[in-house]
Short mmCIF file of C-alpha atoms in Angstrom, two decimals:
data_model
loop_
_atom_site.label_atom_id
_atom_site.label_comp_id
_atom_site.label_asym_id
_atom_site.label_seq_id
_atom_site.Cartn_x
_atom_site.Cartn_y
_atom_site.Cartn_z
CA HIS F 1 54.00 151.67 210.11
CA VAL F 2 53.11 148.52 208.14
CA SER F 3 51.50 145.43 209.66
CA TRP F 4 50.65 142.06 208.12
CA ALA F 5 47.58 139.95 208.98
CA GLU F 6 48.48 136.39 207.95
CA LYS F 7 44.96 135.11 208.57
CA HIS F 8 43.44 137.58 206.10
CA LYS F 9 46.49 137.86 203.80
CA MET F 10 46.27 141.62 204.17
CA ALA F 11 48.81 144.37 204.77
CA THR F 12 47.83 147.51 206.63
CA LEU F 13 49.76 150.74 206.15
CA THR F 14 49.31 153.32 208.88
CA ILE F 15 50.14 156.91 207.92
CA VAL F 16 50.34 159.54 210.63
CA ASP F 17 48.72 162.92 209.95
CA GLY F 18 51.50 165.29 208.91
CA GLY F 19 54.08 162.50 208.88
CA LEU F 20 55.85 160.48 206.22
CA GLY F 21 53.39 159.52 203.47
CA ASP F 22 50.88 162.33 204.16
CA THR F 23 51.23 164.33 200.94
CA ASP F 24 49.86 167.58 202.34
CA GLY F 25 52.56 167.41 205.07
CA THR F 26 50.50 169.19 207.70
CA VAL F 27 48.79 168.06 210.88
CA ASN F 28 45.23 169.01 209.94
CA GLY F 29 43.11 165.94 210.66
CA VAL F 30 43.31 164.73 207.05
CA VAL F 31 45.75 162.17 205.69
CA THR F 32 46.09 162.36 201.90
CA THR F 33 48.05 160.02 199.70
CA PHE F 34 48.19 160.32 195.93
CA SER F 35 50.97 157.93 195.00
CA GLY F 36 51.74 154.27 194.64
CA PRO F 37 50.40 151.65 192.26
CA GLY F 38 46.63 151.89 192.19
CA ALA F 39 46.44 154.19 195.20
CA GLY F 40 42.94 155.53 195.41
CA CYS F 41 41.60 154.34 192.03
CA PHE F 42 39.15 152.07 193.82
CA ILE F 43 36.25 152.04 191.36
CA ALA F 44 38.42 151.73 188.25
CA MET F 45 40.47 148.93 189.84
CA ALA F 46 37.27 147.09 190.78
CA ALA F 47 35.84 147.50 187.27
CA TYR F 48 39.01 146.61 185.34
CA GLY F 49 40.31 144.03 187.81
CA SER F 50 43.85 145.35 188.29
CA ALA F 51 45.74 148.41 189.43
CA LEU F 52 48.09 147.83 186.49
CA GLU F 53 45.39 147.83 183.77
CA SER F 54 45.99 150.55 181.13
CA HIS F 55 42.67 152.38 181.72
CA VAL F 56 43.42 152.57 185.45
CA ASN F 57 46.91 153.89 184.71
CA ILE F 58 45.46 156.65 182.50
CA LEU F 59 43.01 157.72 185.21
CA ARG F 60 45.73 157.61 187.88
CA GLU F 61 48.10 159.67 185.75
CA PHE F 62 45.35 162.24 185.07
CA ARG F 63 44.61 162.40 188.80
CA ASP F 64 48.28 162.95 189.65
CA GLU F 65 49.07 165.45 186.87
CA TYR F 66 45.84 167.48 186.77
CA LEU F 67 43.54 166.90 189.74
CA ALA F 68 46.08 166.67 192.56
CA THR F 69 47.78 169.88 191.43
CA ASN F 70 44.95 172.28 192.26
CA TYR F 71 42.50 172.96 195.07
CA LEU F 72 39.29 171.90 193.30
CA GLY F 73 40.94 168.73 192.04
CA ARG F 74 42.10 167.83 195.54
CA VAL F 75 38.58 168.46 196.89
CA PHE F 76 37.22 166.13 194.18
CA ILE F 77 39.81 163.47 195.08
CA GLU F 78 39.04 163.74 198.79
CA ASN F 79 35.29 163.35 198.16
CA TYR F 80 35.90 160.46 195.76
CA TYR F 81 38.02 158.67 198.37
CA SER F 82 35.25 159.06 200.94
CA PHE F 83 32.55 157.25 198.91
CA SER F 84 34.41 155.03 196.47
CA PRO F 85 35.59 152.10 198.67
CA PRO F 86 32.05 150.78 199.36
CA VAL F 87 31.10 151.31 195.70
CA ALA F 88 34.21 149.37 194.62
CA ALA F 89 33.36 146.59 197.08
CA TYR F 90 29.92 146.31 195.47
CA ILE F 91 31.30 146.34 191.90
CA ILE F 92 34.09 143.83 192.45
CA LYS F 93 31.64 141.03 193.30
CA ARG F 94 29.32 141.57 190.32
CA PRO F 95 30.45 140.93 186.72
CA VAL F 96 27.50 142.85 185.23
CA ALA F 97 28.29 145.86 187.41
CA LYS F 98 31.93 145.68 186.28
CA SER F 99 30.84 145.81 182.64
CA ILE F 100 28.47 148.72 183.23
CA VAL F 101 31.08 150.70 185.17
CA ARG F 102 33.74 150.07 182.48
CA ALA F 103 31.32 151.47 179.88
CA LEU F 104 30.52 154.47 182.09
CA LEU F 105 34.23 155.13 182.70
CA LEU F 106 35.12 155.20 178.99
CA PRO F 107 34.35 158.94 178.51
CA ALA F 108 36.48 159.77 181.59
CA VAL F 109 39.31 157.56 180.33
CA ALA F 110 39.10 159.10 176.84
CA PHE F 111 39.04 162.65 178.23
CA SER F 112 41.98 161.84 180.51
CA TRP F 113 43.98 160.26 177.67
CA ILE F 114 43.39 163.22 175.34
CA THR F 115 44.29 165.68 178.11
CA LEU F 116 47.49 163.82 178.96
CA ASN F 117 48.56 163.49 175.31
CA ALA F 118 47.26 166.67 173.66
CA GLY F 119 46.47 169.05 176.49
CA LEU F 120 43.41 170.20 178.38
CA LEU F 121 42.24 172.69 175.74
CA TRP F 122 42.18 170.02 173.01
CA ALA F 123 40.30 167.64 175.29
CA LEU F 124 37.71 170.29 176.08
CA LEU F 125 37.36 171.18 172.39
CA ILE F 126 36.98 167.55 171.29
CA PHE F 127 34.44 166.76 174.01
CA SER F 128 32.49 169.95 173.30
CA LEU F 129 32.26 169.02 169.63
CA GLY F 130 31.21 165.51 170.61
CA LEU F 131 28.40 166.89 172.78
CA ILE F 132 27.23 169.11 169.92
CA VAL F 133 27.14 166.12 167.56
CA ILE F 134 25.24 164.01 170.10
CA TYR F 135 22.75 166.85 170.65
CA ALA F 136 22.23 167.25 166.89
CA LEU F 137 21.67 163.51 166.44
CA LEU F 138 19.20 163.34 169.32
CA ARG F 139 17.35 166.39 168.01
CA PHE F 140 17.17 164.86 164.53
CA ALA F 141 15.89 161.56 165.93
CA TRP F 142 13.31 163.38 168.08
CA ARG F 143 11.99 165.38 165.10
CA ARG F 144 12.00 162.28 162.91
CA SER F 145 9.90 160.34 165.44
CA PHE F 146 7.26 163.11 165.43
CA GLU F 147 7.19 163.16 161.62
CA VAL F 148 6.60 159.40 161.57
CA LEU F 149 3.80 159.72 164.14
CA ALA F 150 2.17 162.58 162.20
CA ARG F 151 2.01 160.46 159.00
CA ARG F 152 -0.03 157.73 160.74
#
């Protein structure tokens, strides 16, 4: 059922548990939907400003192809949907928050893009190597700072 509120310029879609649009197809007290432009990518849409933005599309495609296809992924999605709308509402009104969230989402977008284009194993390998490099650089900087302090 779809209704339109002219005063608020808002459409409301009502999905019945176990009915058309409920992707798990069972009457279980939970209505899940994983499709449609921008469906569920609340934080990314708030940060990037559009459901059609390329970073949002990458995250949505990763959600649909990897997360929604297994139990743990669906649990993650369900939990994300429970807390993300108020977070998105906060972000959408604050340009600085949008910038910070876009920066924080970049690793997730990069991981998702690599996974979608090269496979999960390559993404895990590349990110593992990246973490090793970051650790080595931080360790080097930490040691270097102590050497500088010791010379004083």
